[in-house]
Amino acid sequence: MARILVTGGAGFIGSHLSERLLARGDTVLAIDNLDPFYDPKRKRENLELLRKVGGARFGFAEADIRDARACREALRSIDGVVHLAALAGVRPSIADPVRYMDVNVTGTQILLQQIDSASIPFVFGSSSSVYGASAKAPFVEGDVTDQPLSPYAASKKAGELLCFARRHLRSNPITCLRFFTVFGPRQRPEMAIHRFAHCIAHGQPLPFFGDGSSSRDYTYVADIVDGVVRALDRARGFAVYNLGGSQTTSLKQLVAMLEQRIGRKAMLRRMPDQPGDVPITCADVGRAGRELGWQAKTPFAEGLDRFCEWFLQREAAEAPA
Ligand SMILES: NC(=O)c1ccc[n+]([C@@H]2O[C@H](COP(=O)([O-])OP(=O)(O)OC[C@H]3O[C@@H](n4cnc5c(N)ncnc54)[C@H](O)[C@@H]3O)[C@@H](O)[C@H]2O)c1
């Protein structure tokens, strides 16, 4: 039973991870500033759930990772850190690159600097976006990652580099996990699956980019959490792993699958391909399989069933009486 600090613990992935750690008996301290990138009400609901699951084993500090004193305080008596706090999302980073760099790069450095002990394992939530323009699918960890297509991607690559430097200087076991488009209940509302589901359910125009052939390697959140926990438990040296579903789904297929589950036709608003977006993401997960014993277990259709079940329940609960 360990005491784990989860930064971004009130968010989508952080709350699922915290739930899993609490369920296996760990103590979790979540640190999160409840950033208004999306409605903080959703983050407070996540925290409420974690309080129910964890009782006294769950603690929460509403604080910013750029606040060195708050980080130092949070890191007291901690056995491991999972760093997920970040400004996420490719497109918004193009509009506000300086803030993305401040939180994702400076914030990561401030947090790393407050870790006293060299034995504390550190897991960093990186992103498939680091592969940018350079990679040919499937993406392998050794591929060149110095051609990011957005400030967000550049900030995640910078985070990996800061992790490497910390490992070199202070020997902490550090693992960078490159998540491939994560989905499931409580997904961020601006992410494609959630946003499209909302548009379909409310009869609103659905932004349909390009010819619908762009493809994503969607990864179910429970599988991502499994990978994070394995990385935490087996931490040694410095390592980078892809965590992806290794199957791709095109935009066209995604919309059709959502229409079927929500029971309504989408109203498409056709738009050109977006700057910063990559045409395809697809993970080679051989390394995570060999070294962490990890593979994604949830087929996309099954994960989408679970997302839609959660989404429709929430819609019903929030519908005006
Ligand atoms: N969801 C995905 O598909 C995906 C893919 C690749 C990488 N990632 C990475 O995984 C991590 C979690 O992503 P998510 O989808 O759960 O996003 P999320 O926005 O739901 O979670 C991030 C959390 O960090 C918090 N946060 C933001 N700035 C902060 C600050 N300055 N101090 C403290 N807390 C702060 C936010 O309030 C939020 O609760 C992020 O680092 C993201 O870059 C996510």
mmCIF file of C-alpha atoms and ligand atoms in Angstrom:
data_model
loop_
_atom_site.group_PDB
_atom_site.id
_atom_site.type_symbol
_atom_site.label_atom_id
_atom_site.label_comp_id
_atom_site.label_asym_id
_atom_site.label_seq_id
_atom_site.Cartn_x
_atom_site.Cartn_y
_atom_site.Cartn_z
ATOM 1 C CA MET A 1 0.000 0.000 0.000
ATOM 2 C CA ALA A 2 1.581 3.181 -1.211
ATOM 3 C CA ARG A 3 0.929 6.900 -0.982
ATOM 4 C CA ILE A 4 0.652 8.322 -4.467
ATOM 5 C CA LEU A 5 0.498 11.946 -5.570
ATOM 6 C CA VAL A 6 -1.669 12.363 -8.671
ATOM 7 C CA THR A 7 -1.388 15.787 -10.282
ATOM 8 C CA GLY A 8 -4.468 16.628 -12.351
ATOM 9 C CA GLY A 9 -6.329 14.152 -10.124
ATOM 10 C CA ALA A 10 -9.686 15.898 -10.601
ATOM 11 C CA GLY A 11 -9.523 15.527 -14.384
ATOM 12 C CA PHE A 12 -10.611 12.787 -16.748
ATOM 13 C CA ILE A 13 -7.664 10.364 -16.641
ATOM 14 C CA GLY A 14 -6.498 11.485 -13.188
ATOM 15 C CA SER A 15 -9.845 10.679 -11.572
ATOM 16 C CA HIS A 16 -9.974 7.215 -13.173
ATOM 17 C CA LEU A 17 -6.407 6.542 -12.061
ATOM 18 C CA SER A 18 -7.111 7.750 -8.519
ATOM 19 C CA GLU A 19 -10.213 5.552 -8.361
ATOM 20 C CA ARG A 20 -8.162 2.504 -9.356
ATOM 21 C CA LEU A 21 -5.367 3.236 -6.865
ATOM 22 C CA LEU A 22 -7.864 3.750 -4.044
ATOM 23 C CA ALA A 23 -9.672 0.531 -4.969
ATOM 24 C CA ARG A 24 -6.470 -1.455 -4.512
ATOM 25 C CA GLY A 25 -5.796 0.083 -1.115
ATOM 26 C CA ASP A 26 -3.345 2.869 -1.913
ATOM 27 C CA THR A 27 -3.623 6.335 -0.405
ATOM 28 C CA VAL A 28 -4.038 9.087 -2.996
ATOM 29 C CA LEU A 29 -3.361 12.790 -2.745
ATOM 30 C CA ALA A 30 -4.712 14.648 -5.762
ATOM 31 C CA ILE A 31 -3.457 18.100 -6.587
ATOM 32 C CA ASP A 32 -5.429 20.122 -9.132
ATOM 33 C CA ASN A 33 -6.238 23.805 -9.619
ATOM 34 C CA LEU A 34 -9.676 23.005 -11.150
ATOM 35 C CA ASP A 35 -8.669 24.948 -14.247
ATOM 36 C CA PRO A 36 -11.732 26.332 -16.125
ATOM 37 C CA PHE A 37 -10.639 24.847 -19.502
ATOM 38 C CA TYR A 38 -13.880 22.922 -19.091
ATOM 39 C CA ASP A 39 -16.582 23.234 -16.438
ATOM 40 C CA PRO A 40 -14.937 22.766 -13.006
ATOM 41 C CA LYS A 41 -18.293 21.374 -11.835
ATOM 42 C CA ARG A 42 -17.352 18.128 -13.593
ATOM 43 C CA LYS A 43 -14.036 18.055 -11.749
ATOM 44 C CA ARG A 44 -15.786 18.622 -8.405
ATOM 45 C CA GLU A 45 -18.090 15.693 -9.218
ATOM 46 C CA ASN A 46 -15.012 13.555 -9.905
ATOM 47 C CA LEU A 47 -13.574 14.568 -6.530
ATOM 48 C CA GLU A 48 -16.865 13.721 -4.800
ATOM 49 C CA LEU A 49 -16.736 10.248 -6.306
ATOM 50 C CA LEU A 50 -13.133 9.792 -5.136
ATOM 51 C CA ARG A 51 -14.053 10.851 -1.595
ATOM 52 C CA LYS A 52 -16.777 8.190 -1.613
ATOM 53 C CA VAL A 53 -14.448 5.463 -2.899
ATOM 54 C CA GLY A 54 -11.415 6.363 -0.811
ATOM 55 C CA GLY A 55 -12.780 7.877 2.399
ATOM 56 C CA ALA A 56 -9.875 8.962 4.584
ATOM 57 C CA ARG A 57 -7.379 7.480 2.097
ATOM 58 C CA PHE A 58 -8.214 10.232 -0.400
ATOM 59 C CA GLY A 59 -6.888 13.751 0.011
ATOM 60 C CA PHE A 60 -7.242 16.764 -2.254
ATOM 61 C CA ALA A 61 -5.206 19.949 -2.498
ATOM 62 C CA GLU A 62 -6.664 22.672 -4.694
ATOM 63 C CA ALA A 63 -3.379 24.109 -5.904
ATOM 64 C CA ASP A 64 -1.383 24.989 -8.969
ATOM 65 C CA ILE A 65 1.624 22.883 -9.960
ATOM 66 C CA ARG A 66 3.450 26.163 -10.639
ATOM 67 C CA ASP A 67 3.244 26.900 -6.905
ATOM 68 C CA ALA A 68 6.502 25.398 -5.612
ATOM 69 C CA ARG A 69 5.458 25.585 -1.966
ATOM 70 C CA ALA A 70 2.169 23.754 -2.628
ATOM 71 C CA CYS A 71 4.060 21.052 -4.543
ATOM 72 C CA ARG A 72 6.596 20.648 -1.740
ATOM 73 C CA GLU A 73 3.801 20.336 0.793
ATOM 74 C CA ALA A 74 1.947 17.783 -1.356
ATOM 75 C CA LEU A 75 5.096 15.715 -1.846
ATOM 76 C CA ARG A 76 5.634 15.126 1.877
ATOM 77 C CA SER A 77 5.590 11.377 2.706
ATOM 78 C CA ILE A 78 4.807 10.340 -0.847
ATOM 79 C CA ASP A 79 5.975 7.034 -2.398
ATOM 80 C CA GLY A 80 5.294 7.843 -6.055
ATOM 81 C CA VAL A 81 4.106 10.608 -8.375
ATOM 82 C CA VAL A 82 1.906 10.460 -11.463
ATOM 83 C CA HIS A 83 2.006 13.806 -13.234
ATOM 84 C CA LEU A 84 -1.118 14.362 -15.336
ATOM 85 C CA ALA A 85 -1.853 18.033 -14.619
ATOM 86 C CA ALA A 86 -1.628 19.938 -17.873
ATOM 87 C CA LEU A 87 -3.462 22.094 -20.322
ATOM 88 C CA ALA A 88 -4.573 19.433 -22.772
ATOM 89 C CA GLY A 89 -5.766 19.699 -26.351
ATOM 90 C CA VAL A 90 -4.025 20.510 -29.606
ATOM 91 C CA ARG A 91 -6.264 23.205 -31.069
ATOM 92 C CA PRO A 92 -6.620 25.476 -28.002
ATOM 93 C CA SER A 93 -2.829 25.449 -27.637
ATOM 94 C CA ILE A 94 -2.519 27.215 -30.984
ATOM 95 C CA ALA A 95 -4.629 30.079 -29.622
ATOM 96 C CA ASP A 96 -2.769 30.364 -26.291
ATOM 97 C CA PRO A 97 0.726 28.890 -26.656
ATOM 98 C CA VAL A 98 2.370 30.880 -23.865
ATOM 99 C CA ARG A 99 -0.035 29.592 -21.213
ATOM 100 C CA TYR A 100 0.471 26.017 -22.480
ATOM 101 C CA MET A 101 4.228 26.384 -22.118
ATOM 102 C CA ASP A 102 3.848 27.923 -18.685
ATOM 103 C CA VAL A 103 1.686 25.139 -17.258
ATOM 104 C CA ASN A 104 3.006 22.130 -19.185
ATOM 105 C CA VAL A 105 6.703 22.957 -19.274
ATOM 106 C CA THR A 106 7.455 25.369 -16.410
ATOM 107 C CA GLY A 107 4.875 23.604 -14.218
ATOM 108 C CA THR A 108 6.484 20.205 -14.870
ATOM 109 C CA GLN A 109 9.928 21.576 -13.995
ATOM 110 C CA ILE A 110 8.675 23.210 -10.791
ATOM 111 C CA LEU A 111 7.080 19.932 -9.705
ATOM 112 C CA LEU A 112 10.171 17.860 -10.549
ATOM 113 C CA GLN A 113 12.359 20.266 -8.613
ATOM 114 C CA GLN A 114 10.353 19.829 -5.410
ATOM 115 C CA ILE A 115 10.951 16.062 -5.258
ATOM 116 C CA ASP A 116 13.562 15.605 -2.548
ATOM 117 C CA SER A 117 14.210 11.917 -2.623
ATOM 118 C CA ALA A 118 15.966 10.303 -5.577
ATOM 119 C CA SER A 119 14.105 7.031 -5.036
ATOM 120 C CA ILE A 120 10.567 8.319 -5.730
ATOM 121 C CA PRO A 121 9.245 6.980 -9.035
ATOM 122 C CA PHE A 122 7.733 9.577 -11.372
ATOM 123 C CA VAL A 123 5.316 8.810 -14.204
ATOM 124 C CA PHE A 124 4.700 11.536 -16.775
ATOM 125 C CA GLY A 125 1.544 11.685 -18.908
ATOM 126 C CA SER A 126 2.913 12.408 -22.367
ATOM 127 C CA SER A 127 1.099 12.223 -25.673
ATOM 128 C CA SER A 128 1.100 10.583 -29.095
ATOM 129 C CA SER A 129 1.138 14.127 -30.490
ATOM 130 C CA VAL A 130 4.936 14.189 -29.970
ATOM 131 C CA TYR A 131 5.244 12.079 -33.133
ATOM 132 C CA GLY A 132 4.010 15.068 -35.154
ATOM 133 C CA ALA A 133 4.864 15.184 -38.807
ATOM 134 C CA SER A 134 7.842 12.880 -38.631
ATOM 135 C CA ALA A 135 6.396 9.473 -38.008
ATOM 136 C CA LYS A 136 5.000 6.736 -40.215
ATOM 137 C CA ALA A 137 2.264 4.700 -38.575
ATOM 138 C CA PRO A 138 2.527 2.651 -36.467
ATOM 139 C CA PHE A 139 4.542 4.982 -34.245
ATOM 140 C CA VAL A 140 7.498 3.437 -32.425
ATOM 141 C CA GLU A 141 9.097 5.022 -29.354
ATOM 142 C CA GLY A 142 12.436 5.371 -31.162
ATOM 143 C CA ASP A 143 10.946 7.426 -34.008
ATOM 144 C CA VAL A 144 12.106 10.993 -34.417
ATOM 145 C CA THR A 145 9.976 13.296 -32.270
ATOM 146 C CA ASP A 146 11.425 16.698 -33.018
ATOM 147 C CA GLN A 147 8.782 17.885 -35.479
ATOM 148 C CA PRO A 148 5.757 18.747 -33.293
ATOM 149 C CA LEU A 149 2.767 20.257 -35.118
ATOM 150 C CA SER A 150 1.354 22.314 -32.253
ATOM 151 C CA PRO A 151 2.489 24.112 -29.102
ATOM 152 C CA TYR A 152 0.733 21.373 -27.093
ATOM 153 C CA ALA A 153 2.818 18.653 -28.784
ATOM 154 C CA ALA A 154 5.983 20.705 -28.275
ATOM 155 C CA SER A 155 5.125 21.171 -24.589
ATOM 156 C CA LYS A 156 4.697 17.417 -24.096
ATOM 157 C CA LYS A 157 8.019 16.695 -25.792
ATOM 158 C CA ALA A 158 9.635 19.333 -23.586
ATOM 159 C CA GLY A 159 8.118 17.593 -20.546
ATOM 160 C CA GLU A 160 9.756 14.325 -21.597
ATOM 161 C CA LEU A 161 13.100 16.092 -21.970
ATOM 162 C CA LEU A 162 12.811 17.644 -18.500
ATOM 163 C CA CYS A 163 12.071 14.163 -17.126
ATOM 164 C CA PHE A 164 15.178 12.781 -18.825
ATOM 165 C CA ALA A 165 17.339 15.543 -17.367
ATOM 166 C CA ARG A 166 15.939 14.948 -13.871
ATOM 167 C CA ARG A 167 16.667 11.216 -14.161
ATOM 168 C CA HIS A 168 20.222 12.005 -15.263
ATOM 169 C CA LEU A 169 20.827 14.438 -12.429
ATOM 170 C CA ARG A 170 18.999 12.791 -9.514
ATOM 171 C CA SER A 171 18.424 9.120 -10.508
ATOM 172 C CA ASN A 172 14.665 8.987 -9.906
ATOM 173 C CA PRO A 173 13.053 6.161 -11.865
ATOM 174 C CA ILE A 174 11.052 8.021 -14.520
ATOM 175 C CA THR A 175 8.583 6.692 -17.075
ATOM 176 C CA CYS A 176 7.021 8.800 -19.822
ATOM 177 C CA LEU A 177 3.823 7.320 -21.202
ATOM 178 C CA ARG A 178 2.620 8.492 -24.597
ATOM 179 C CA PHE A 179 -1.150 8.195 -24.406
ATOM 180 C CA PHE A 180 -3.052 7.731 -27.677
ATOM 181 C CA THR A 181 -6.463 9.530 -27.720
ATOM 182 C CA VAL A 182 -8.074 8.378 -24.499
ATOM 183 C CA PHE A 183 -11.836 7.920 -24.220
ATOM 184 C CA GLY A 184 -14.423 6.613 -21.799
ATOM 185 C CA PRO A 185 -16.871 7.898 -19.187
ATOM 186 C CA ARG A 186 -16.016 11.414 -17.917
ATOM 187 C CA GLN A 187 -13.987 12.202 -21.048
ATOM 188 C CA ARG A 188 -13.161 15.898 -21.499
ATOM 189 C CA PRO A 189 -16.174 17.537 -23.151
ATOM 190 C CA GLU A 190 -14.187 19.165 -25.973
ATOM 191 C CA MET A 191 -12.666 15.863 -27.170
ATOM 192 C CA ALA A 192 -14.069 14.484 -30.429
ATOM 193 C CA ILE A 193 -16.079 11.520 -29.114
ATOM 194 C CA HIS A 194 -17.738 13.513 -26.344
ATOM 195 C CA ARG A 195 -18.300 16.588 -28.474
ATOM 196 C CA PHE A 196 -19.752 14.578 -31.358
ATOM 197 C CA ALA A 197 -22.045 12.648 -29.017
ATOM 198 C CA HIS A 198 -23.303 15.980 -27.673
ATOM 199 C CA CYS A 199 -23.905 17.369 -31.188
ATOM 200 C CA ILE A 200 -25.807 14.248 -32.279
ATOM 201 C CA ALA A 201 -27.931 14.071 -29.116
ATOM 202 C CA HIS A 202 -28.840 17.788 -29.355
ATOM 203 C CA GLY A 203 -29.329 17.967 -33.131
ATOM 204 C CA GLN A 204 -26.460 20.461 -33.437
ATOM 205 C CA PRO A 205 -24.093 20.656 -36.431
ATOM 206 C CA LEU A 206 -21.169 18.276 -36.005
ATOM 207 C CA PRO A 207 -17.812 19.680 -37.196
ATOM 208 C CA PHE A 208 -16.630 17.126 -39.760
ATOM 209 C CA PHE A 209 -13.041 17.762 -40.785
ATOM 210 C CA GLY A 210 -11.701 16.913 -44.235
ATOM 211 C CA ASP A 211 -13.137 13.886 -46.023
ATOM 212 C CA GLY A 212 -13.614 11.851 -42.835
ATOM 213 C CA SER A 213 -10.650 9.581 -43.510
ATOM 214 C CA SER A 214 -8.436 10.959 -40.735
ATOM 215 C CA SER A 215 -7.952 8.164 -38.213
ATOM 216 C CA ARG A 216 -7.212 7.889 -34.520
ATOM 217 C CA ASP A 217 -5.943 5.128 -32.312
ATOM 218 C CA TYR A 218 -8.536 5.420 -29.535
ATOM 219 C CA THR A 219 -7.587 3.907 -26.196
ATOM 220 C CA TYR A 220 -10.077 3.074 -23.474
ATOM 221 C CA VAL A 221 -9.378 4.863 -20.197
ATOM 222 C CA ALA A 222 -9.320 1.688 -18.052
ATOM 223 C CA ASP A 223 -6.534 0.340 -20.264
ATOM 224 C CA ILE A 224 -4.568 3.582 -19.911
ATOM 225 C CA VAL A 225 -4.972 3.397 -16.140
ATOM 226 C CA ASP A 226 -3.715 -0.193 -16.200
ATOM 227 C CA GLY A 227 -0.605 0.998 -18.066
ATOM 228 C CA VAL A 228 0.011 3.848 -15.615
ATOM 229 C CA VAL A 229 -0.255 1.515 -12.621
ATOM 230 C CA ARG A 230 2.163 -0.963 -14.218
ATOM 231 C CA ALA A 231 4.613 1.844 -14.956
ATOM 232 C CA LEU A 232 4.387 3.029 -11.355
ATOM 233 C CA ASP A 233 4.858 -0.438 -9.886
ATOM 234 C CA ARG A 234 7.746 -1.451 -12.144
ATOM 235 C CA ALA A 235 9.550 1.862 -12.388
ATOM 236 C CA ARG A 236 13.285 1.677 -13.043
ATOM 237 C CA GLY A 237 15.721 3.818 -14.998
ATOM 238 C CA PHE A 238 14.244 6.063 -17.663
ATOM 239 C CA ALA A 239 11.729 4.671 -20.125
ATOM 240 C CA VAL A 240 9.229 5.862 -22.718
ATOM 241 C CA TYR A 241 6.235 3.741 -23.704
ATOM 242 C CA ASN A 242 3.369 4.095 -26.132
ATOM 243 C CA LEU A 243 0.002 3.254 -24.612
ATOM 244 C CA GLY A 244 -2.438 2.846 -27.461
ATOM 245 C CA GLY A 245 -5.214 0.592 -28.659
ATOM 246 C CA SER A 246 -3.250 -0.226 -31.872
ATOM 247 C CA GLN A 247 -6.418 -0.163 -33.949
ATOM 248 C CA THR A 248 -7.483 2.879 -35.886
ATOM 249 C CA THR A 249 -10.969 4.240 -36.399
ATOM 250 C CA SER A 250 -11.698 6.849 -39.045
ATOM 251 C CA LEU A 251 -13.753 9.950 -38.401
ATOM 252 C CA LYS A 252 -16.434 8.574 -40.749
ATOM 253 C CA GLN A 253 -16.623 5.281 -38.840
ATOM 254 C CA LEU A 254 -16.713 7.064 -35.492
ATOM 255 C CA VAL A 255 -19.670 9.240 -36.482
ATOM 256 C CA ALA A 256 -21.604 6.195 -37.784
ATOM 257 C CA MET A 257 -20.943 4.235 -34.579
ATOM 258 C CA LEU A 258 -22.097 7.144 -32.423
ATOM 259 C CA GLU A 259 -25.256 7.646 -34.517
ATOM 260 C CA GLN A 260 -26.125 3.999 -34.014
ATOM 261 C CA ARG A 261 -25.655 4.114 -30.238
ATOM 262 C CA ILE A 262 -27.364 7.472 -29.685
ATOM 263 C CA GLY A 263 -30.193 6.633 -32.066
ATOM 264 C CA ARG A 264 -30.078 9.858 -34.120
ATOM 265 C CA LYS A 265 -28.479 10.988 -37.376
ATOM 266 C CA ALA A 266 -25.663 13.500 -37.237
ATOM 267 C CA MET A 267 -25.999 16.837 -38.983
ATOM 268 C CA LEU A 268 -22.552 17.283 -40.553
ATOM 269 C CA ARG A 269 -20.881 20.651 -40.880
ATOM 270 C CA ARG A 270 -18.064 19.995 -43.351
ATOM 271 C CA MET A 271 -14.829 21.825 -42.626
ATOM 272 C CA PRO A 272 -11.259 21.739 -43.972
ATOM 273 C CA ASP A 273 -8.567 19.753 -42.157
ATOM 274 C CA GLN A 274 -7.393 21.609 -39.061
ATOM 275 C CA PRO A 275 -3.888 23.022 -38.672
ATOM 276 C CA GLY A 276 -2.016 21.096 -35.968
ATOM 277 C CA ASP A 277 -3.965 17.878 -36.509
ATOM 278 C CA VAL A 278 -2.145 14.790 -37.758
ATOM 279 C CA PRO A 279 -3.859 12.555 -40.376
ATOM 280 C CA ILE A 280 -3.384 9.317 -38.441
ATOM 281 C CA THR A 281 -2.243 8.092 -35.041
ATOM 282 C CA CYS A 282 -1.456 4.447 -34.434
ATOM 283 C CA ALA A 283 0.683 2.986 -31.649
ATOM 284 C CA ASP A 284 3.231 0.240 -31.812
ATOM 285 C CA VAL A 285 2.867 -1.144 -28.282
ATOM 286 C CA GLY A 286 5.513 -3.864 -28.511
ATOM 287 C CA ARG A 287 7.759 -2.224 -25.928
ATOM 288 C CA ALA A 288 4.956 -1.770 -23.368
ATOM 289 C CA GLY A 289 4.019 -5.416 -23.969
ATOM 290 C CA ARG A 290 7.551 -6.722 -23.460
ATOM 291 C CA GLU A 291 8.599 -4.535 -20.539
ATOM 292 C CA LEU A 292 5.347 -3.753 -18.708
ATOM 293 C CA GLY A 293 3.311 -6.808 -19.729
ATOM 294 C CA TRP A 294 0.712 -4.315 -20.984
ATOM 295 C CA GLN A 295 -1.723 -4.371 -23.822
ATOM 296 C CA ALA A 296 -5.048 -2.645 -24.404
ATOM 297 C CA LYS A 297 -7.825 -5.121 -23.694
ATOM 298 C CA THR A 298 -10.965 -3.138 -24.530
ATOM 299 C CA PRO A 299 -12.129 -3.288 -28.164
ATOM 300 C CA PHE A 300 -13.151 0.138 -29.474
ATOM 301 C CA ALA A 301 -16.818 -0.838 -29.940
ATOM 302 C CA GLU A 302 -17.060 -2.078 -26.344
ATOM 303 C CA GLY A 303 -15.424 1.066 -24.957
ATOM 304 C CA LEU A 304 -17.768 3.199 -27.035
ATOM 305 C CA ASP A 305 -20.749 1.260 -25.614
ATOM 306 C CA ARG A 306 -19.562 2.143 -22.105
ATOM 307 C CA PHE A 307 -18.951 5.782 -23.005
ATOM 308 C CA CYS A 308 -22.426 6.104 -24.594
ATOM 309 C CA GLU A 309 -24.098 4.406 -21.638
ATOM 310 C CA TRP A 310 -22.485 6.964 -19.299
ATOM 311 C CA PHE A 311 -23.195 9.846 -21.681
ATOM 312 C CA LEU A 312 -26.888 8.990 -22.127
ATOM 313 C CA GLN A 313 -27.388 8.506 -18.380
ATOM 314 C CA ARG A 314 -25.856 11.898 -17.738
ATOM 315 C CA GLU A 315 -27.961 13.521 -20.443
ATOM 316 C CA ALA A 316 -31.107 12.058 -18.863
ATOM 317 C CA ALA A 317 -30.063 13.205 -15.391
ATOM 318 C CA GLU A 318 -29.386 16.744 -16.611
ATOM 319 C CA ALA A 319 -32.480 17.092 -18.823
ATOM 320 C CA PRO A 320 -34.914 19.738 -17.567
ATOM 321 C CA ALA A 321 -37.860 18.076 -15.769
HETATM 322 N N1 LIG B 1 -7.121 12.537 -22.860
HETATM 323 C C1 LIG B 1 -6.257 12.199 -23.802
HETATM 324 O O1 LIG B 1 -6.614 11.669 -24.866
HETATM 325 C C2 LIG B 1 -4.782 12.453 -23.609
HETATM 326 C C3 LIG B 1 -3.910 12.057 -24.638
HETATM 327 C C4 LIG B 1 -2.547 12.275 -24.479
HETATM 328 C C5 LIG B 1 -2.069 12.855 -23.311
HETATM 329 N N2 LIG B 1 -2.936 13.253 -22.359
HETATM 330 C C6 LIG B 1 -2.392 13.862 -21.134
HETATM 331 O O2 LIG B 1 -2.956 13.222 -19.998
HETATM 332 C C7 LIG B 1 -3.117 14.164 -18.949
HETATM 333 C C8 LIG B 1 -4.559 14.158 -18.444
HETATM 334 O O3 LIG B 1 -5.420 14.509 -19.524
HETATM 335 P P1 LIG B 1 -7.014 14.532 -19.368
HETATM 336 O O4 LIG B 1 -7.592 14.191 -20.679
HETATM 337 O O5 LIG B 1 -7.389 13.786 -18.136
HETATM 338 O O6 LIG B 1 -7.229 16.108 -19.157
HETATM 339 P P2 LIG B 1 -8.022 16.917 -18.019
HETATM 340 O O7 LIG B 1 -8.025 18.330 -18.477
HETATM 341 O O8 LIG B 1 -9.319 16.263 -17.723
HETATM 342 O O9 LIG B 1 -7.068 16.747 -16.756
HETATM 343 C C9 LIG B 1 -5.980 17.616 -16.488
HETATM 344 C C10 LIG B 1 -6.179 18.203 -15.108
HETATM 345 O O10 LIG B 1 -5.067 19.065 -14.816
HETATM 346 C C11 LIG B 1 -5.560 20.175 -14.093
HETATM 347 N N3 LIG B 1 -4.650 21.303 -14.264
HETATM 348 C C12 LIG B 1 -4.482 22.087 -15.357
HETATM 349 N N4 LIG B 1 -3.568 23.038 -15.111
HETATM 350 C C13 LIG B 1 -3.149 22.862 -13.818
HETATM 351 C C14 LIG B 1 -2.241 23.538 -12.987
HETATM 352 N N5 LIG B 1 -1.552 24.619 -13.420
HETATM 353 N N6 LIG B 1 -2.068 23.091 -11.717
HETATM 354 C C15 LIG B 1 -2.764 22.025 -11.247
HETATM 355 N N7 LIG B 1 -3.647 21.338 -12.008
HETATM 356 C C16 LIG B 1 -3.846 21.745 -13.281
HETATM 357 C C17 LIG B 1 -6.921 20.468 -14.700
HETATM 358 O O11 LIG B 1 -7.757 21.202 -13.811
HETATM 359 C C18 LIG B 1 -7.447 19.059 -14.989
HETATM 360 O O12 LIG B 1 -8.279 18.592 -13.948
HETATM 361 C C19 LIG B 1 -2.660 15.516 -19.510
HETATM 362 O O13 LIG B 1 -1.318 15.709 -19.138
HETATM 363 C C20 LIG B 1 -2.764 15.337 -20.996
HETATM 364 O O14 LIG B 1 -1.856 16.158 -21.691
HETATM 365 C C21 LIG B 1 -4.278 13.059 -22.478
#
